[in-house]
Short mmCIF file of C-alpha atoms in Angstrom, two decimals:
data_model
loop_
_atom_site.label_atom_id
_atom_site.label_comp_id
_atom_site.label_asym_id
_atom_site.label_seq_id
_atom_site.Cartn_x
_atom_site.Cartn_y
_atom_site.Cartn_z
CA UNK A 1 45.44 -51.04 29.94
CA UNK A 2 47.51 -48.83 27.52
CA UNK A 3 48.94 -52.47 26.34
CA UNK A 4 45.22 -53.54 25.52
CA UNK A 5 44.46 -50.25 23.62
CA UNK A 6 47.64 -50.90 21.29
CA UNK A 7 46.78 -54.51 20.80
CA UNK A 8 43.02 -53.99 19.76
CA UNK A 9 44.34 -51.13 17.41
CA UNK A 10 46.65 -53.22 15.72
CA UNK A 11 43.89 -56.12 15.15
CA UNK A 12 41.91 -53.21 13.84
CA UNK A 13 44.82 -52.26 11.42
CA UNK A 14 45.35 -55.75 9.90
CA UNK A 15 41.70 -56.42 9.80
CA UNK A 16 41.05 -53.17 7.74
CA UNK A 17 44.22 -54.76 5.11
CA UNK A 18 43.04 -57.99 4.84
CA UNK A 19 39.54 -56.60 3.92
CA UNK A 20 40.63 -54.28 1.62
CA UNK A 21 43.05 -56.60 -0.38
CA UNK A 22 40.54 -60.03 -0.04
CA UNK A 23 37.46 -58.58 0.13
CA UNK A 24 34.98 -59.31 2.84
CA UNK A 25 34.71 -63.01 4.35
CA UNK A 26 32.47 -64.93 1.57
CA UNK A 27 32.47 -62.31 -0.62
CA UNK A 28 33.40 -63.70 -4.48
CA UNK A 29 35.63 -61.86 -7.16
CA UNK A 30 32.77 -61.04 -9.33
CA UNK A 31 30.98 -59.05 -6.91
CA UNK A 32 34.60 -57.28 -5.89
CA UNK A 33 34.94 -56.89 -9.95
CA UNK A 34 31.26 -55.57 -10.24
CA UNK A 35 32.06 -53.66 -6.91
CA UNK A 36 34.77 -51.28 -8.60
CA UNK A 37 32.88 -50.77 -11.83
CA UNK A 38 30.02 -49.27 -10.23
CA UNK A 39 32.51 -47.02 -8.72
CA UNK A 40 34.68 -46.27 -11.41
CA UNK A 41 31.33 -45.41 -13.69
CA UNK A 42 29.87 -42.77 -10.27
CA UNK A 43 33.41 -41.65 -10.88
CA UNK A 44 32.71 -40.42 -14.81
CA UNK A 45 29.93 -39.12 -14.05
CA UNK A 46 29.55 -35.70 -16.07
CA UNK A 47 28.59 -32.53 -15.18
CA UNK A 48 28.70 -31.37 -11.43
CA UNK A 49 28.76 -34.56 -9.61
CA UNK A 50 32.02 -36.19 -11.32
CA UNK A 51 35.45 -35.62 -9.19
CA UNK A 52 37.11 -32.24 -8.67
CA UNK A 53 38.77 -30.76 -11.31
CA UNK A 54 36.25 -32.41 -14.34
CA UNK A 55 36.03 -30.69 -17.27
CA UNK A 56 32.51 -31.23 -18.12
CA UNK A 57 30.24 -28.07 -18.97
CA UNK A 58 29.03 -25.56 -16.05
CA UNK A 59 25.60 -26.63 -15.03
CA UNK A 60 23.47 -23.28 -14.95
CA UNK A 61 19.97 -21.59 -15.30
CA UNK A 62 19.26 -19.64 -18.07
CA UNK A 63 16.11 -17.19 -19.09
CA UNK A 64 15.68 -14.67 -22.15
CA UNK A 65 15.93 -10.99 -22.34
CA UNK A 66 12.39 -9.39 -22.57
CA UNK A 67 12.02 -6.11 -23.83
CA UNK A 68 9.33 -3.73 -22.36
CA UNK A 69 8.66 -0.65 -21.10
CA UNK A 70 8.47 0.43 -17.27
CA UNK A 71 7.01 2.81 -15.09
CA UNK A 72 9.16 4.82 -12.87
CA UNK A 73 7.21 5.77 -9.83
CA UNK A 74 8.22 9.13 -7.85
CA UNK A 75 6.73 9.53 -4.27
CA UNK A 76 6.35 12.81 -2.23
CA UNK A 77 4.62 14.91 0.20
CA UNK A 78 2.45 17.89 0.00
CA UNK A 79 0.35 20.22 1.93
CA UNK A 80 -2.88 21.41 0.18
CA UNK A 81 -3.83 25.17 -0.75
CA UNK A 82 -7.13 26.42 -0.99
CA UNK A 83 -8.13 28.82 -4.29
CA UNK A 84 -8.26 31.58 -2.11
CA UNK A 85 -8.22 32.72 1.26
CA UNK A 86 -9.35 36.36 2.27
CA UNK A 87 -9.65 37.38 5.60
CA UNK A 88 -12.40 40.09 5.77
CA UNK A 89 -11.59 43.46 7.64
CA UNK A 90 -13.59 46.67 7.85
CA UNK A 91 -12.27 49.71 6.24
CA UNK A 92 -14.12 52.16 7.70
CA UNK A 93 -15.12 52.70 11.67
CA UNK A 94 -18.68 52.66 13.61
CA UNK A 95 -21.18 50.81 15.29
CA UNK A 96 -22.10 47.41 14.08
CA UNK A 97 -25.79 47.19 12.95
CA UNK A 98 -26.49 44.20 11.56
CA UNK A 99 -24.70 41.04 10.78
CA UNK A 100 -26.04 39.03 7.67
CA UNK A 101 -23.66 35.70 7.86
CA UNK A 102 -23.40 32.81 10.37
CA UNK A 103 -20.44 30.28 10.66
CA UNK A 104 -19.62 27.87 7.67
CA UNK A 105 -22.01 29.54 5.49
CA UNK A 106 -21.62 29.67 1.74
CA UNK A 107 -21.49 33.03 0.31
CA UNK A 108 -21.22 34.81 -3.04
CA UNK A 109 -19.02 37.74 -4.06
CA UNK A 110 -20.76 41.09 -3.30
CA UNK A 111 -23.27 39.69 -0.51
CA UNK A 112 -23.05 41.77 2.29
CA UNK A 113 -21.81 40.70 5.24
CA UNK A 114 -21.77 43.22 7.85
CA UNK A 115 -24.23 46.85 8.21
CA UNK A 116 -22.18 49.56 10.13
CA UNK A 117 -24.22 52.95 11.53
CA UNK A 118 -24.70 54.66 8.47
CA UNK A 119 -26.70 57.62 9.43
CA UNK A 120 -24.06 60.48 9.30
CA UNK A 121 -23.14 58.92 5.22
CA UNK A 122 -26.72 59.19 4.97
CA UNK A 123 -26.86 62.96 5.60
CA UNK A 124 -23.95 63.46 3.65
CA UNK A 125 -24.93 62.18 0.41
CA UNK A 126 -28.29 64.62 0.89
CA UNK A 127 -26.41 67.44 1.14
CA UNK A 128 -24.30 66.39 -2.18
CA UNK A 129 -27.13 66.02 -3.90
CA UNK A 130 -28.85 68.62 -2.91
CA UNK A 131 -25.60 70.49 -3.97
CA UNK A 132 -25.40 68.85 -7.33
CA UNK A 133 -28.87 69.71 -8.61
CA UNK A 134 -27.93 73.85 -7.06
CA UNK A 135 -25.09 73.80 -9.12
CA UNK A 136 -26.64 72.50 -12.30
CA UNK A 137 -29.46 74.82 -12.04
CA UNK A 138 -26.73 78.17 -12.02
CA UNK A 139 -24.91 76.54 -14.70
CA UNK A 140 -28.44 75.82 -17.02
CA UNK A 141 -29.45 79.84 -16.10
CA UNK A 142 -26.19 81.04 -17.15
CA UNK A 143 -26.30 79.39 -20.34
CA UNK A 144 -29.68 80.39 -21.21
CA UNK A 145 -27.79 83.90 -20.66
CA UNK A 146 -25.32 83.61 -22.60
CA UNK A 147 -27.23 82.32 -25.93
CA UNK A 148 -29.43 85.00 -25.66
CA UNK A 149 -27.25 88.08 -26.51
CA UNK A 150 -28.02 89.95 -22.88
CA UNK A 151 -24.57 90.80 -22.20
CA UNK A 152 -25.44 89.84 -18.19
CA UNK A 153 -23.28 87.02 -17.80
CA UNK A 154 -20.19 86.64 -19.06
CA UNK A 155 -17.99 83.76 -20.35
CA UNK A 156 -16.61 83.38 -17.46
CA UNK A 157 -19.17 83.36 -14.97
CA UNK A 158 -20.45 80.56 -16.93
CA UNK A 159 -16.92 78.57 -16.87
CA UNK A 160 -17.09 78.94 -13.26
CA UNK A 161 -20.54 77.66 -12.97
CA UNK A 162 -19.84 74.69 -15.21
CA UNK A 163 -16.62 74.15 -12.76
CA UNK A 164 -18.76 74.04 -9.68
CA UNK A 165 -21.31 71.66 -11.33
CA UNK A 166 -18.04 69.19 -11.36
CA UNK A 167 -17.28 69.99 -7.69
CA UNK A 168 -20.29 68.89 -6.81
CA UNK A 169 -20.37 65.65 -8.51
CA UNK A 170 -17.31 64.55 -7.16
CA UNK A 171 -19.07 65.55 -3.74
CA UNK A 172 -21.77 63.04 -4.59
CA UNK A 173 -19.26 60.50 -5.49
CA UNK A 174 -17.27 60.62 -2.32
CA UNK A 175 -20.66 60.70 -0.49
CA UNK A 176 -22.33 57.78 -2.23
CA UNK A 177 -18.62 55.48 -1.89
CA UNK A 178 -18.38 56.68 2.30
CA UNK A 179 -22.19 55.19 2.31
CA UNK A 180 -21.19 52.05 0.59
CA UNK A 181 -18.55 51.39 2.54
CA UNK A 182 -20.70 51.11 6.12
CA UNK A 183 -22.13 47.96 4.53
CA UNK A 184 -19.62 45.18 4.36
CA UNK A 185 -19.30 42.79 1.65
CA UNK A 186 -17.35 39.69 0.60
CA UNK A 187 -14.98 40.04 -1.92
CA UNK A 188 -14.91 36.34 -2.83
CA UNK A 189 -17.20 33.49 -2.82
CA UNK A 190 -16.57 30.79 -0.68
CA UNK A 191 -17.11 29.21 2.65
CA UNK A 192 -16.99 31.70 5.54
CA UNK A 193 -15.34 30.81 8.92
CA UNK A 194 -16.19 31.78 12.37
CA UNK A 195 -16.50 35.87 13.37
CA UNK A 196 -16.66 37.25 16.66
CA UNK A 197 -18.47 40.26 15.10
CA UNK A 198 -21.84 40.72 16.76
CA UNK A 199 -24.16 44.01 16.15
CA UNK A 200 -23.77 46.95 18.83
CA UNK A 201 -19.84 45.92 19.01
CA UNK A 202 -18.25 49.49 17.12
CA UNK A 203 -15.41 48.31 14.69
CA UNK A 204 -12.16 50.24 14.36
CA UNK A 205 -10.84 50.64 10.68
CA UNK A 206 -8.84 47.41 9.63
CA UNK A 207 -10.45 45.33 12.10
CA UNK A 208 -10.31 41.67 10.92
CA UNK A 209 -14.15 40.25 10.20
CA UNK A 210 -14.21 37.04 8.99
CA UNK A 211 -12.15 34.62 6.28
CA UNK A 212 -13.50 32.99 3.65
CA UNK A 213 -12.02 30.53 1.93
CA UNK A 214 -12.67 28.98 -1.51
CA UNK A 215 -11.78 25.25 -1.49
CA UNK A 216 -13.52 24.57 -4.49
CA UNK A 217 -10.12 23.62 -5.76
CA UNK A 218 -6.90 22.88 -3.99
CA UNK A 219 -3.18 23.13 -4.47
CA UNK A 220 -0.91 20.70 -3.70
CA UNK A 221 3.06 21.91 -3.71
CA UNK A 222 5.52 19.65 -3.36
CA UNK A 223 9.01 18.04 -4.36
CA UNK A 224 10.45 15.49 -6.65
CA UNK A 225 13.72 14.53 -7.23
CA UNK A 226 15.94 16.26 -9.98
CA UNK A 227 16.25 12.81 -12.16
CA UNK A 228 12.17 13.73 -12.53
CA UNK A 229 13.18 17.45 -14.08
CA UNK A 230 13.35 16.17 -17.31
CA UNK A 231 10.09 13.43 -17.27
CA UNK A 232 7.16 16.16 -15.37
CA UNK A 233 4.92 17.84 -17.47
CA UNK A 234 2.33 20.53 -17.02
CA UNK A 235 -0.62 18.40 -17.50
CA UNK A 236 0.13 14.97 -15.75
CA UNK A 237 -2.17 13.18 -13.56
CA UNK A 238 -0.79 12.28 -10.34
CA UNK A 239 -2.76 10.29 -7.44
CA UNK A 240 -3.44 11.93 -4.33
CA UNK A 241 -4.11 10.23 -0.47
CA UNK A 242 -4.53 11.38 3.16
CA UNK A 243 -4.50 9.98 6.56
CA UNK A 244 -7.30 12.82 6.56
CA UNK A 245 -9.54 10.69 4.50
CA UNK A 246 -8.00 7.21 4.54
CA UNK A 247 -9.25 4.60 2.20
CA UNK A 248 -9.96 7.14 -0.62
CA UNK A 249 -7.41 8.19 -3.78
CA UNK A 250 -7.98 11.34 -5.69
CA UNK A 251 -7.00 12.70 -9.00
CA UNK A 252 -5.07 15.91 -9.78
CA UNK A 253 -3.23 17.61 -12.27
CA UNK A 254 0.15 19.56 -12.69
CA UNK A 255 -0.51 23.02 -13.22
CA UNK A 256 3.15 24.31 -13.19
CA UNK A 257 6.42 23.41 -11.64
CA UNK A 258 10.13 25.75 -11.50
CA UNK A 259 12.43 25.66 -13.58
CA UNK A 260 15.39 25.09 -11.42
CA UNK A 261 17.03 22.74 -9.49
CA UNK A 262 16.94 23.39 -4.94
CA UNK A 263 20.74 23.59 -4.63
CA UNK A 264 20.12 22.28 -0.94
CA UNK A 265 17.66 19.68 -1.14
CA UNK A 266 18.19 18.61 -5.48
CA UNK A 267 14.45 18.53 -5.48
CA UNK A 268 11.89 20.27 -8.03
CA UNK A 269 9.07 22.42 -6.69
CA UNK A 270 5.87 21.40 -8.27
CA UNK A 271 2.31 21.97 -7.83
CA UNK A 272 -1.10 20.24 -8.78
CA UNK A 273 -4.32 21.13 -8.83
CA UNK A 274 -7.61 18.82 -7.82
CA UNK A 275 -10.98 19.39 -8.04
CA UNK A 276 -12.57 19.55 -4.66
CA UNK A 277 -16.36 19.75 -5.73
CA UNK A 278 -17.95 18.15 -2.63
CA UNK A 279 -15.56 19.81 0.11
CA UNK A 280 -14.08 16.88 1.39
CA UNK A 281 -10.74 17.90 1.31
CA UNK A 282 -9.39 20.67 3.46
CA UNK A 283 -6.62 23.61 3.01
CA UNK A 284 -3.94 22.48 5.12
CA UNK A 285 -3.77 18.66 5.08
CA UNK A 286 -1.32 16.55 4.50
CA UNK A 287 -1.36 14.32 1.08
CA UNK A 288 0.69 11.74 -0.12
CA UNK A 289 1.47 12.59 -4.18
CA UNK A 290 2.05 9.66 -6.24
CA UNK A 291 3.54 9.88 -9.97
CA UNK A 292 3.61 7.60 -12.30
CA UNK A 293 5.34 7.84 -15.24
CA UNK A 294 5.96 4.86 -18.63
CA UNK A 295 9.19 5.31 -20.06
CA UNK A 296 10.47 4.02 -23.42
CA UNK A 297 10.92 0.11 -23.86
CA UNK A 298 14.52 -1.03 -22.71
CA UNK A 299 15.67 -5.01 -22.07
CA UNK A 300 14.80 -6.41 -18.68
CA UNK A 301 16.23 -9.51 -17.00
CA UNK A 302 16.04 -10.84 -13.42
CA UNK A 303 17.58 -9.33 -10.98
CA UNK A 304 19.87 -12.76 -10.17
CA UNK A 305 21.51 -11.91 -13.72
CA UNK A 306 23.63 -9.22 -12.36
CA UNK A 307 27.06 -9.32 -11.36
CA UNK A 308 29.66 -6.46 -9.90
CA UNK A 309 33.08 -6.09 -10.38
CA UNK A 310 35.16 -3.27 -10.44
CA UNK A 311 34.18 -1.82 -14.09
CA UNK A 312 30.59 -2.18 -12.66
CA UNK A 313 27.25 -3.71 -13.68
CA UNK A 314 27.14 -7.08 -15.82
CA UNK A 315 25.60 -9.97 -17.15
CA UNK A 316 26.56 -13.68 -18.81
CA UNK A 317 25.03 -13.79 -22.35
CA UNK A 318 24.95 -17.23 -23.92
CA UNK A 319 25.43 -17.86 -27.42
CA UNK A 320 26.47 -21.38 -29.07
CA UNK A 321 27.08 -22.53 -25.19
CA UNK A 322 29.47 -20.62 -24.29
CA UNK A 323 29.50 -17.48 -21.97
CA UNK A 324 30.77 -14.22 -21.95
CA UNK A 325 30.30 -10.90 -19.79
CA UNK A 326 28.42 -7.72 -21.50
CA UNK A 327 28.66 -4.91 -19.11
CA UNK A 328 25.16 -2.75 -18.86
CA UNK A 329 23.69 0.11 -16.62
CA UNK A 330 20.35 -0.18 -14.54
CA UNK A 331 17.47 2.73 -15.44
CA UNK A 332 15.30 0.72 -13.39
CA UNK A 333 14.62 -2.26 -10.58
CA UNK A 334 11.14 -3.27 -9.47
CA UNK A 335 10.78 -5.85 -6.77
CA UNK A 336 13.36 -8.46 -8.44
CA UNK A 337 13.40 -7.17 -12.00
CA UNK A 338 15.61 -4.36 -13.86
CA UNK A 339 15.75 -2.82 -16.78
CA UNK A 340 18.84 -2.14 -18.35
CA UNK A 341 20.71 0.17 -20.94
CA UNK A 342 22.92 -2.30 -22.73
CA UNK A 343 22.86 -3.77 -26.08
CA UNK A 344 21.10 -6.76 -25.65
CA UNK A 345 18.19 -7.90 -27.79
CA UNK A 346 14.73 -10.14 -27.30
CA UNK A 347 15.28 -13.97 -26.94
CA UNK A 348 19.03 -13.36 -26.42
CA UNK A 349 20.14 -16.13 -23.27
CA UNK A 350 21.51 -14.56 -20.02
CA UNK A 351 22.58 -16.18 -16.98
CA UNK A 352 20.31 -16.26 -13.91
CA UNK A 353 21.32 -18.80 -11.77
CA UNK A 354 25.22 -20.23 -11.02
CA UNK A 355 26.58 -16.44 -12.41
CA UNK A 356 29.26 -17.18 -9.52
CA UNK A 357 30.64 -20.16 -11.45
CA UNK A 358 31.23 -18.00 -14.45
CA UNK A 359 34.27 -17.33 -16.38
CA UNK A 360 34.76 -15.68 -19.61
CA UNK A 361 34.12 -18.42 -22.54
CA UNK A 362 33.56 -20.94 -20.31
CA UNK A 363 30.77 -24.10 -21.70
CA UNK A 364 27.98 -23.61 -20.36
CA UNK A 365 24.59 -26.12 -20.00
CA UNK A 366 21.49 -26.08 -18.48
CA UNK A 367 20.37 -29.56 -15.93
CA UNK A 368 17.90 -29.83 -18.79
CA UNK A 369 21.16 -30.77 -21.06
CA UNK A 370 23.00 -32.76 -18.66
CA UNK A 371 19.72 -34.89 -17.81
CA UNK A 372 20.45 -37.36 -21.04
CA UNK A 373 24.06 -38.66 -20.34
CA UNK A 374 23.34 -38.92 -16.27
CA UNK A 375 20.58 -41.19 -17.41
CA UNK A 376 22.76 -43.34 -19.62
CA UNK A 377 26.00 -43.43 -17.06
CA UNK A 378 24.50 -45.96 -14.69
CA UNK A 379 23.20 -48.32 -17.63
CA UNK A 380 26.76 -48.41 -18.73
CA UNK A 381 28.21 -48.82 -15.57
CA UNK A 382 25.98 -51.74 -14.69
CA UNK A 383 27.08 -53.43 -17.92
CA UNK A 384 30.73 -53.09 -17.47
CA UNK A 385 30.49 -54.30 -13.95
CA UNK A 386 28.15 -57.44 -15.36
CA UNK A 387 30.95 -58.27 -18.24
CA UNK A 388 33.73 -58.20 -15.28
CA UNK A 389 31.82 -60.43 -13.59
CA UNK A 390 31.46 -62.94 -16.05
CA UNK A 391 34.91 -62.34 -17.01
CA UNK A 392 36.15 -63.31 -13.20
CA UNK A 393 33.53 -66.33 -13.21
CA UNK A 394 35.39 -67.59 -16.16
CA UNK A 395 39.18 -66.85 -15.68
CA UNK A 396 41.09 -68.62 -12.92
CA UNK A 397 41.83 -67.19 -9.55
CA UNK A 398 44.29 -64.98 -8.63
CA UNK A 399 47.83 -66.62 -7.57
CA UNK A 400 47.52 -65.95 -4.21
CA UNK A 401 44.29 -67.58 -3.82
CA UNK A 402 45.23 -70.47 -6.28
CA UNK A 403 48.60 -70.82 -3.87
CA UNK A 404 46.67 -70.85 -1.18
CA UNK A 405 44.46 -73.91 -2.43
CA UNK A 406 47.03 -76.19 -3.59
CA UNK A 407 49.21 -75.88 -0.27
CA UNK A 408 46.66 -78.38 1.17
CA UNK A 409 47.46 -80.80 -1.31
CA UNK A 410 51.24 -80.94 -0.86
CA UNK A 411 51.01 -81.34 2.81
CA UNK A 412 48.83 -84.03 2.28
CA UNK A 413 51.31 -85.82 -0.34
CA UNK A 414 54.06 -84.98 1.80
CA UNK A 415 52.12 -87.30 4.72
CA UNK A 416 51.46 -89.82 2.05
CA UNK A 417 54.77 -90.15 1.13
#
């Protein structure tokens, strides 16, 4: 078997020389000539499909350098504020008497709220005033004294009087302020919450009554990042959403932010204020705070133009078809753009596709470029192989072949003779 094996291999072998130095069985010497210049004109080819080690020009993609501005987009998170918030609480003790409020009702500063037992305040300011107008009358009797000339009263009896006439208007005052106070009112106006005041029920002092809260406008704190410390403004508009009230985006406005840098977190504390006319929005939720801020024009190329290496950030300018590397810095990227700080200018060529077949001042061309010789390559290839062919039509054989012929022809002499 092995025997076999080595004989059918070695068939194979001389078959595969014969072939290559005669050609195929029938085949003529103008189609082998024709044969090899086709090949040899595949072979010069230019651009990337000629042999290894061409020097034709890179083939590559190129775009321009567009100058424009951007906006830089910070995200954060924030929990809303209301105006105010008071919670309500009694200042004085007694017996509740009457409550004027329900839950979730909309109040006004100075409505009252909540009527303690006044009677004992009530008593109190009767007997002020009652000592008031006693007081007055000594003082108006002791005057009348005085002026006329009787020598009764003295100047001091009538300091005194005038002294107790003050006494007793402070008495009113106290009396008239301890009868106020049994009658509860809000300080602010807002919204009130829910009380579990009810009349009869006797309040101690500083027992908490009810909150109210004015929501009429919120506050929104939160943080940016310290690259946005020197872009916020008081007066920016930033966009505001919840999960609270999906579908919906609302506008606010920075009323202030600090003036320092969190050592821990490198963030900026800011805070916005939005209207919340229609009291949609609640104290306490959760909004998403979107800013968006244009800075100043700077070139932009796609993001394919860049390149790394160990001095950093780069790109291939063109000029006069040949390439060389100008180093920049990204300020920005959005989705596959970026905007650079480098000195490039509008309409200058960069790079964007084949930036991994780039050397410094190495020729450069786009397919666009190369499409005008690859067209005229086969043409001339087609027209060399059709002059070799004529060419071998009209020259004689090769020896071999011409040997091989006239053998014949001596044998037969050789018989003849």
């Amino acid at each position: 078997m092995k025997r076999i094996l080595s004989l059918l291999l070695g068939v194979a072998i001389v078959a595969a020389a014969w072939i290559y130095t005669f050609g195929m069985p029938g085949e003529t010497d103008a189609e082998r000539v024709a044969g090899a210049g086709s090949q040899q004109a595949a072979g010069a080819r230019p651009g990337g499909g000629g042999p290894r080690g061409g020097g034709g020009p890179t083939v590559v993609t190129l775009a321009d350098v567009e100058v424009s501005p951007f906006v830089d987009t910070f995200r954060s998170v924030g929990t809303a504020k209301a105006k105010a918030n008071v919670r309500v609480e009694s200042e004085v003790s007694g017996q509740v008497r009457q409550v004027h409020f329900g839950a979730n009702e909309e109040v006004a500063a100075g409505d009252p709220l909540v009527s303690l037992d006044d009677r004992v305040e009530q008593i109190a300011l009767r007997s002020a005033m009652a000592s008031l107008s006693e007081a007055r009358s000594t003082l108006e009797r002791y005057t009348t004294l005085r002026q006329s000339n009787s020598g009764v009263v003295s100047a001091v009896a009538e300091t005194e009087a005038s002294t107790q006439v003050e006494i007793a208007e402070a008495n009113l005052a106290r009396a008239e302020y301890d009868l106020e106070q049994k009658t509860i009112r809000a300080p602010i106006s807002g919204m009130l919450g829910l009380t579990d005041v009810e009349p009869g029920a006797f309040l101690a002092a500083g027992t908490p009554i009810v909150t109210i809260t004015d929501q009429s406008v919120l506050s929104i704190e939160f943080g940016l990042p310290d690259r946005a410390a020197g872009i916020v403004e008081v007066g920016q508009t930033v966009r505001l959403t919840t999960g609270s009230l999906p579908g919906r985006v609302f506008q606010g406005v920075i009323e202030g932010f600090d003036r320092q840098i969190d050592s821990t977190t490198r963030t900026v504390k800011v805070r916005a204020r939005v209207e919340n006319p229609d009291g949609y929005m609640l104290p306490g939720m959760i909004f998403n705070v979107i800013l968006d801020t244009q800075n100043e024009p700077l070139p932009s190329v796609s993001a394919n133009a860049i390149t790394w290496g160990r001095d950093g950030a780069s790109v291939w300018v063109v000029e006069n078809g040949v390439a060389r590397s100008q180093s920049v810095a990204i300020r920005h990227r959005s989705e596959d753009r970026v905007w650079l700080d480098a000195e490039l200018v509008p309409g200058q060529q960069i790079v964007v596709e084949g930036v991994q077949k780039m050397r410094e001042g190495a020729e450069v061309g786009t397919a666009a470029d190369m499409a005008a010789p690859r067209r005229e390559a086969p043409a001339g290839s087609a027209g060399e192989a059709e002059a070799g062919a004529a060419s071998a039509a009209e020259s004689p054989r090769p020896a071999r072949v011409a040997s091989a012929e006239a053998a014949p022809g001596a044998s037969a002499e050789g018989s003849a003779n």
